[in-house]
Amino acid sequence: MACGGKAQASQNNEQNQKINQFLQQVKHKIVVMSGKGGVGKSTVAANLAVFLSNQGYKVGLLDVDVHGPSISGLFGLTGLKLNIIEEQLQPHSFTDNLKVVSIQGLLDDPDSPLIWRGPVKINMIRQFLSDVNWGPLDFLIIDSPPGTGDEPLTVAQTVTDCKAVIVTTPQEIALADVRKSIQFCQAVKMPVLGIIENMSGFVCPSCGSTHEIFKSGGGEKTALEANIPFLGKLPIDPGVVTAGDAGQAIDSLTTRTKENMQGIVDNLLKELSNEQ
Ligand code: ADP
């Protein structure tokens, strides 16, 4: 091996060691995936992190969606840079129990697009696992970009005992892509904890009747067909949009959305305890 190659290999080894040290301090690693963009993956990842941390768990939320990072916005952290102390990135502490890191926290201009090729993205994700002062965690929730590209692959290969949660909307066009996500997880041997159906019906605030705008039940049917747990449904809730735009994550959700989200978290915890 040439001299430069040796130096690179030893750097990689050192980084692998740091990544392993961090991962050993994390009880559960969960990547939130979706087949398509815009189905509410980041919203679900943010809500999972908030609900689990409100229940007393120590949670880290990592946004590796380098091309469309939205976690910072959901927590009102847009434009806030991550501090670096003694060569370690310091996560934003949203609450005592919830630490948040997004690629946006490294950008000078949060509105400028990132034009990065695979190796740069892979390196960035590895650094978020090796060089962030997360501390011990009960949960590391990773918000991955939609699809089955470099980012979920890097997570699956680097975070070896990671498990996936797949978010979808109920209509067939989204479900076709969910089946690809399931196959991806099977190919990389990443267990799927379950499927969540988002934007499942709209409850009219005036008359109380439910309108199934994107249909309903498709996520559950797909889970059944693939023999994967169905974790639950979230309705279309204008409060999700208000909360997200205001950077408040969950403050304006309707009671029904909060109840459904709590049900999803309960089911997730049950699945995790079954797996142990
Ligand atoms: P993704 O991460 O899959 O691209 P986002 O979580 O960014 O999707 O959500 C896309 C848009 O849909 C956002 O504007 C978000 O506020 C909105 N949204 C997500 N879930 C819901 C919901 N249950 N009800 C209403 N709007 C939602």
Tab-separated table of C-alpha atoms and ligand atoms in Angstrom:
chain	number	residue	atom	x	y	z
A	1	MET	CA	0.000	0.000	0.000
A	2	ALA	CA	1.327	3.488	-0.850
A	3	CYS	CA	2.129	5.900	1.993
A	4	GLY	CA	-1.014	8.043	1.475
A	5	GLY	CA	-3.142	4.898	1.433
A	6	LYS	CA	-1.724	3.791	4.793
A	7	ALA	CA	-2.434	7.179	6.379
A	8	GLN	CA	-6.020	7.031	5.054
A	9	ALA	CA	-6.475	3.476	6.363
A	10	SER	CA	-5.256	4.433	9.829
A	11	GLN	CA	-7.558	7.498	9.835
A	12	ASN	CA	-10.481	5.235	8.899
A	13	ASN	CA	-9.570	2.794	11.671
A	14	GLU	CA	-9.424	5.600	14.192
A	15	GLN	CA	-12.824	6.851	13.022
A	16	ASN	CA	-14.315	3.334	13.134
A	17	GLN	CA	-13.155	3.075	16.723
A	18	LYS	CA	-14.813	6.372	17.649
A	19	ILE	CA	-18.036	5.351	15.876
A	20	ASN	CA	-18.089	2.014	17.708
A	21	GLN	CA	-17.411	3.700	21.034
A	22	PHE	CA	-20.385	5.999	20.481
A	23	LEU	CA	-22.708	3.258	19.216
A	24	GLN	CA	-21.963	1.107	22.249
A	25	GLN	CA	-23.455	3.903	24.365
A	26	VAL	CA	-26.739	3.913	22.410
A	27	LYS	CA	-29.410	1.378	23.336
A	28	HIS	CA	-31.639	1.648	20.259
A	29	LYS	CA	-30.740	2.944	16.815
A	30	ILE	CA	-33.647	3.636	14.504
A	31	VAL	CA	-33.516	4.975	10.957
A	32	VAL	CA	-36.735	6.550	9.682
A	33	MET	CA	-37.077	5.859	5.965
A	34	SER	CA	-39.609	6.430	3.206
A	35	GLY	CA	-39.915	5.318	-0.385
A	36	LYS	CA	-41.010	8.783	-1.543
A	37	GLY	CA	-40.355	12.357	-0.480
A	38	GLY	CA	-43.065	14.463	1.113
A	39	VAL	CA	-44.868	11.631	2.915
A	40	GLY	CA	-44.024	13.048	6.368
A	41	LYS	CA	-40.865	11.085	7.196
A	42	SER	CA	-39.125	14.028	8.913
A	43	THR	CA	-42.320	14.971	10.729
A	44	VAL	CA	-42.636	11.423	12.059
A	45	ALA	CA	-38.921	11.263	12.992
A	46	ALA	CA	-39.267	14.551	14.898
A	47	ASN	CA	-42.423	13.405	16.681
A	48	LEU	CA	-40.925	10.041	17.620
A	49	ALA	CA	-37.947	11.896	19.118
A	50	VAL	CA	-40.148	14.367	21.026
A	51	PHE	CA	-42.593	11.759	22.361
A	52	LEU	CA	-39.812	9.372	23.464
A	53	SER	CA	-37.836	12.173	25.134
A	54	ASN	CA	-40.998	13.433	26.880
A	55	GLN	CA	-41.388	9.901	28.268
A	56	GLY	CA	-37.993	10.269	29.956
A	57	TYR	CA	-35.741	8.578	27.399
A	58	LYS	CA	-32.467	10.224	26.358
A	59	VAL	CA	-32.853	10.798	22.624
A	60	GLY	CA	-30.541	11.990	19.861
A	61	LEU	CA	-32.121	13.066	16.570
A	62	LEU	CA	-29.776	13.069	13.589
A	63	ASP	CA	-30.823	14.522	10.238
A	64	VAL	CA	-28.763	12.965	7.447
A	65	ASP	CA	-31.059	14.216	4.687
A	66	VAL	CA	-28.275	16.355	3.250
A	67	HIS	CA	-30.291	17.532	0.224
A	68	GLY	CA	-33.485	18.441	2.068
A	69	PRO	CA	-32.734	18.760	5.782
A	70	SER	CA	-35.941	19.805	7.519
A	71	ILE	CA	-35.320	18.782	11.130
A	72	SER	CA	-33.743	22.153	12.041
A	73	GLY	CA	-36.867	23.955	10.827
A	74	LEU	CA	-39.173	21.645	12.789
A	75	PHE	CA	-37.304	22.550	15.995
A	76	GLY	CA	-36.819	26.262	15.313
A	77	LEU	CA	-33.071	25.791	14.879
A	78	THR	CA	-32.718	27.142	11.324
A	79	GLY	CA	-29.651	29.368	10.971
A	80	LEU	CA	-28.188	28.235	14.313
A	81	LYS	CA	-24.703	26.845	13.788
A	82	LEU	CA	-23.394	23.844	15.730
A	83	ASN	CA	-20.605	24.756	18.167
A	84	ILE	CA	-17.322	22.917	18.091
A	85	ILE	CA	-15.514	22.349	21.391
A	86	GLU	CA	-12.245	20.391	21.499
A	87	GLU	CA	-12.831	19.090	17.952
A	88	GLN	CA	-16.286	17.750	18.870
A	89	LEU	CA	-19.544	19.047	17.422
A	90	GLN	CA	-21.973	20.005	20.166
A	91	PRO	CA	-25.571	18.991	19.396
A	92	HIS	CA	-28.392	21.476	19.965
A	93	SER	CA	-30.099	20.592	23.248
A	94	PHE	CA	-33.801	21.029	22.446
A	95	THR	CA	-34.643	19.818	25.960
A	96	ASP	CA	-32.617	18.041	28.659
A	97	ASN	CA	-33.566	14.717	27.052
A	98	LEU	CA	-33.435	15.639	23.365
A	99	LYS	CA	-30.317	16.518	21.357
A	100	VAL	CA	-30.589	17.470	17.707
A	101	VAL	CA	-27.969	17.507	14.947
A	102	SER	CA	-28.639	18.447	11.353
A	103	ILE	CA	-26.368	19.169	8.432
A	104	GLN	CA	-28.057	22.586	8.389
A	105	GLY	CA	-26.157	23.408	11.576
A	106	LEU	CA	-22.939	23.421	9.547
A	107	LEU	CA	-24.104	25.584	6.645
A	108	ASP	CA	-23.412	29.304	6.329
A	109	ASP	CA	-26.558	29.795	4.257
A	110	PRO	CA	-29.398	27.386	5.145
A	111	ASP	CA	-31.119	28.219	1.824
A	112	SER	CA	-28.215	27.226	-0.440
A	113	PRO	CA	-28.426	23.698	-1.886
A	114	LEU	CA	-25.731	21.146	-1.114
A	115	ILE	CA	-24.208	19.663	-4.245
A	116	TRP	CA	-22.383	16.653	-2.896
A	117	ARG	CA	-21.418	13.357	-4.418
A	118	GLY	CA	-21.713	10.004	-2.638
A	119	PRO	CA	-18.293	9.835	-0.913
A	120	VAL	CA	-18.684	13.308	0.623
A	121	LYS	CA	-22.144	12.432	1.968
A	122	ILE	CA	-20.859	9.128	3.350
A	123	ASN	CA	-17.996	10.912	5.099
A	124	MET	CA	-20.336	13.524	6.586
A	125	ILE	CA	-22.641	10.848	8.030
A	126	ARG	CA	-19.672	8.986	9.514
A	127	GLN	CA	-18.493	12.226	11.141
A	128	PHE	CA	-21.931	12.747	12.689
A	129	LEU	CA	-21.413	9.382	14.370
A	130	SER	CA	-17.752	9.806	15.325
A	131	ASP	CA	-17.289	13.501	16.140
A	132	VAL	CA	-20.482	14.617	17.896
A	133	ASN	CA	-20.680	14.933	21.656
A	134	TRP	CA	-23.944	12.978	21.938
A	135	GLY	CA	-23.270	11.326	25.303
A	136	PRO	CA	-25.065	8.079	26.223
A	137	LEU	CA	-28.502	7.716	24.593
A	138	ASP	CA	-31.519	5.447	24.892
A	139	PHE	CA	-32.480	6.224	21.291
A	140	LEU	CA	-30.669	7.534	18.242
A	141	ILE	CA	-33.318	8.452	15.661
A	142	ILE	CA	-31.887	9.026	12.187
A	143	ASP	CA	-33.899	10.928	9.587
A	144	SER	CA	-32.735	9.599	6.244
A	145	PRO	CA	-33.572	11.025	2.797
A	146	PRO	CA	-36.292	9.238	0.811
A	147	GLY	CA	-35.360	6.256	-1.329
A	148	THR	CA	-32.576	3.739	-1.113
A	149	GLY	CA	-29.447	5.732	-1.961
A	150	ASP	CA	-26.087	6.480	-0.338
A	151	GLU	CA	-27.446	7.807	2.959
A	152	PRO	CA	-29.616	4.863	4.117
A	153	LEU	CA	-26.945	2.494	2.789
A	154	THR	CA	-24.230	4.254	4.822
A	155	VAL	CA	-26.444	4.153	7.913
A	156	ALA	CA	-27.183	0.444	7.424
A	157	GLN	CA	-23.509	-0.397	6.896
A	158	THR	CA	-22.107	1.819	9.661
A	159	VAL	CA	-24.766	1.486	12.367
A	160	THR	CA	-24.720	-2.294	12.307
A	161	ASP	CA	-27.588	-2.961	14.747
A	162	CYS	CA	-29.836	-0.238	13.326
A	163	LYS	CA	-33.525	-0.973	12.765
A	164	ALA	CA	-35.842	0.753	10.316
A	165	VAL	CA	-39.218	2.445	10.584
A	166	ILE	CA	-40.856	3.089	7.215
A	167	VAL	CA	-43.284	5.984	6.704
A	168	THR	CA	-45.787	6.065	3.866
A	169	THR	CA	-48.991	7.697	2.768
A	170	PRO	CA	-51.852	5.307	1.990
A	171	GLN	CA	-52.058	5.641	-1.795
A	172	GLU	CA	-50.690	3.019	-4.193
A	173	ILE	CA	-48.028	5.259	-5.764
A	174	ALA	CA	-46.347	5.628	-2.368
A	175	LEU	CA	-46.846	1.986	-1.414
A	176	ALA	CA	-45.008	0.767	-4.521
A	177	ASP	CA	-41.939	2.641	-3.257
A	178	VAL	CA	-42.416	1.280	0.280
A	179	ARG	CA	-42.075	-2.225	-1.098
A	180	LYS	CA	-38.691	-1.148	-2.523
A	181	SER	CA	-37.666	0.177	0.907
A	182	ILE	CA	-38.652	-3.162	2.468
A	183	GLN	CA	-36.566	-5.031	-0.122
A	184	PHE	CA	-33.655	-2.661	0.544
A	185	CYS	CA	-33.836	-3.448	4.267
A	186	GLN	CA	-33.916	-7.165	3.507
A	187	ALA	CA	-30.902	-6.830	1.190
A	188	VAL	CA	-28.812	-4.991	3.815
A	189	LYS	CA	-30.166	-7.224	6.627
A	190	MET	CA	-31.687	-4.334	8.563
A	191	PRO	CA	-34.776	-5.421	10.554
A	192	VAL	CA	-37.917	-3.340	9.952
A	193	LEU	CA	-39.641	-2.424	13.226
A	194	GLY	CA	-42.771	-1.402	11.395
A	195	ILE	CA	-44.667	0.789	8.956
A	196	ILE	CA	-46.448	4.039	9.830
A	197	GLU	CA	-49.255	5.355	7.621
A	198	ASN	CA	-49.199	9.151	7.585
A	199	MET	CA	-51.797	11.530	6.123
A	200	SER	CA	-54.385	8.834	6.693
A	201	GLY	CA	-57.735	10.612	6.437
A	202	PHE	CA	-58.706	14.164	7.320
A	203	VAL	CA	-61.169	14.791	10.126
A	204	CYS	CA	-63.279	17.830	9.215
A	205	PRO	CA	-63.171	20.243	12.149
A	206	SER	CA	-66.674	21.545	11.251
A	207	CYS	CA	-68.693	18.347	10.757
A	208	GLY	CA	-66.368	15.761	12.387
A	209	SER	CA	-66.581	13.359	9.447
A	210	THR	CA	-63.421	11.708	8.055
A	211	HIS	CA	-62.381	12.337	4.441
A	212	GLU	CA	-59.887	9.855	3.028
A	213	ILE	CA	-57.984	12.224	0.764
A	214	PHE	CA	-55.056	9.891	0.046
A	215	LYS	CA	-57.198	6.779	0.730
A	216	SER	CA	-56.661	4.807	3.915
A	217	GLY	CA	-55.429	1.397	4.998
A	218	GLY	CA	-52.755	0.901	2.299
A	219	GLY	CA	-49.896	1.052	4.808
A	220	GLU	CA	-51.517	-1.563	7.011
A	221	LYS	CA	-52.220	-3.836	4.031
A	222	THR	CA	-48.616	-3.538	2.806
A	223	ALA	CA	-47.320	-4.312	6.313
A	224	LEU	CA	-49.549	-7.386	6.486
A	225	GLU	CA	-48.444	-8.605	3.049
A	226	ALA	CA	-44.764	-8.176	3.964
A	227	ASN	CA	-45.260	-9.708	7.419
A	228	ILE	CA	-44.023	-6.502	9.069
A	229	PRO	CA	-45.646	-4.900	12.143
A	230	PHE	CA	-48.014	-2.001	11.468
A	231	LEU	CA	-47.270	0.683	14.041
A	232	GLY	CA	-50.244	2.972	13.399
A	233	LYS	CA	-51.795	5.832	11.434
A	234	LEU	CA	-51.565	9.602	11.686
A	235	PRO	CA	-54.336	11.765	10.241
A	236	ILE	CA	-53.869	14.777	7.973
A	237	ASP	CA	-53.657	17.523	10.568
A	238	PRO	CA	-53.247	21.224	9.732
A	239	GLY	CA	-51.651	21.467	13.203
A	240	VAL	CA	-48.687	19.466	11.864
A	241	VAL	CA	-48.049	22.181	9.279
A	242	THR	CA	-48.499	25.012	11.807
A	243	ALA	CA	-46.232	23.305	14.359
A	244	GLY	CA	-43.580	22.572	11.727
A	245	ASP	CA	-43.578	26.081	10.277
A	246	ALA	CA	-43.399	27.619	13.751
A	247	GLY	CA	-40.471	25.376	14.746
A	248	GLN	CA	-42.443	23.926	17.615
A	249	ALA	CA	-42.445	20.266	16.509
A	250	ILE	CA	-45.658	19.165	18.257
A	251	ASP	CA	-47.226	22.085	20.064
A	252	SER	CA	-50.198	22.587	17.732
A	253	LEU	CA	-51.097	18.972	16.955
A	254	THR	CA	-54.743	18.008	17.466
A	255	THR	CA	-55.608	15.713	20.351
A	256	ARG	CA	-56.298	12.903	17.880
A	257	THR	CA	-52.865	13.216	16.256
A	258	LYS	CA	-51.198	13.244	19.680
A	259	GLU	CA	-53.182	10.160	20.756
A	260	ASN	CA	-52.320	8.320	17.539
A	261	MET	CA	-48.663	9.300	17.870
A	262	GLN	CA	-48.617	8.009	21.449
A	263	GLY	CA	-50.132	4.726	20.176
A	264	ILE	CA	-47.354	4.482	17.571
A	265	VAL	CA	-44.676	5.076	20.227
A	266	ASP	CA	-46.262	2.429	22.490
A	267	ASN	CA	-46.288	-0.074	19.603
A	268	LEU	CA	-42.674	0.751	18.764
A	269	LEU	CA	-41.579	0.172	22.362
A	270	LYS	CA	-43.485	-3.132	22.357
A	271	GLU	CA	-41.721	-4.244	19.162
A	272	LEU	CA	-38.345	-3.339	20.637
A	273	SER	CA	-39.034	-5.260	23.828
A	274	ASN	CA	-40.166	-8.282	21.747
A	275	GLU	CA	-36.875	-8.204	19.854
A	276	GLN	CA	-34.705	-8.329	22.985
B	1	ADP	P1	-40.666	14.098	4.147
B	1	ADP	O1	-39.655	14.090	5.248
B	1	ADP	O2	-41.237	12.736	3.885
B	1	ADP	O3	-40.198	14.766	2.899
B	1	ADP	P2	-42.064	16.086	5.729
B	1	ADP	O4	-42.105	15.520	7.099
B	1	ADP	O5	-41.046	17.151	5.442
B	1	ADP	O6	-41.940	14.928	4.645
B	1	ADP	O7	-43.538	16.593	5.392
B	1	ADP	C1	-43.850	17.170	4.134
B	1	ADP	C2	-44.943	18.222	4.345
B	1	ADP	O8	-46.141	17.590	4.751
B	1	ADP	C3	-44.584	19.235	5.428
B	1	ADP	O9	-45.068	20.485	5.019
B	1	ADP	C4	-45.362	18.735	6.660
B	1	ADP	O10	-45.722	19.799	7.520
B	1	ADP	C5	-46.594	18.126	5.996
B	1	ADP	N1	-47.140	17.003	6.779
B	1	ADP	C6	-46.502	15.886	7.190
B	1	ADP	N2	-47.337	15.088	7.880
B	1	ADP	C7	-48.536	15.712	7.924
B	1	ADP	C8	-49.815	15.403	8.495
B	1	ADP	N3	-50.029	14.291	9.161
B	1	ADP	N4	-50.819	16.313	8.326
B	1	ADP	C9	-50.620	17.464	7.642
B	1	ADP	N5	-49.447	17.799	7.072
B	1	ADP	C10	-48.415	16.946	7.208
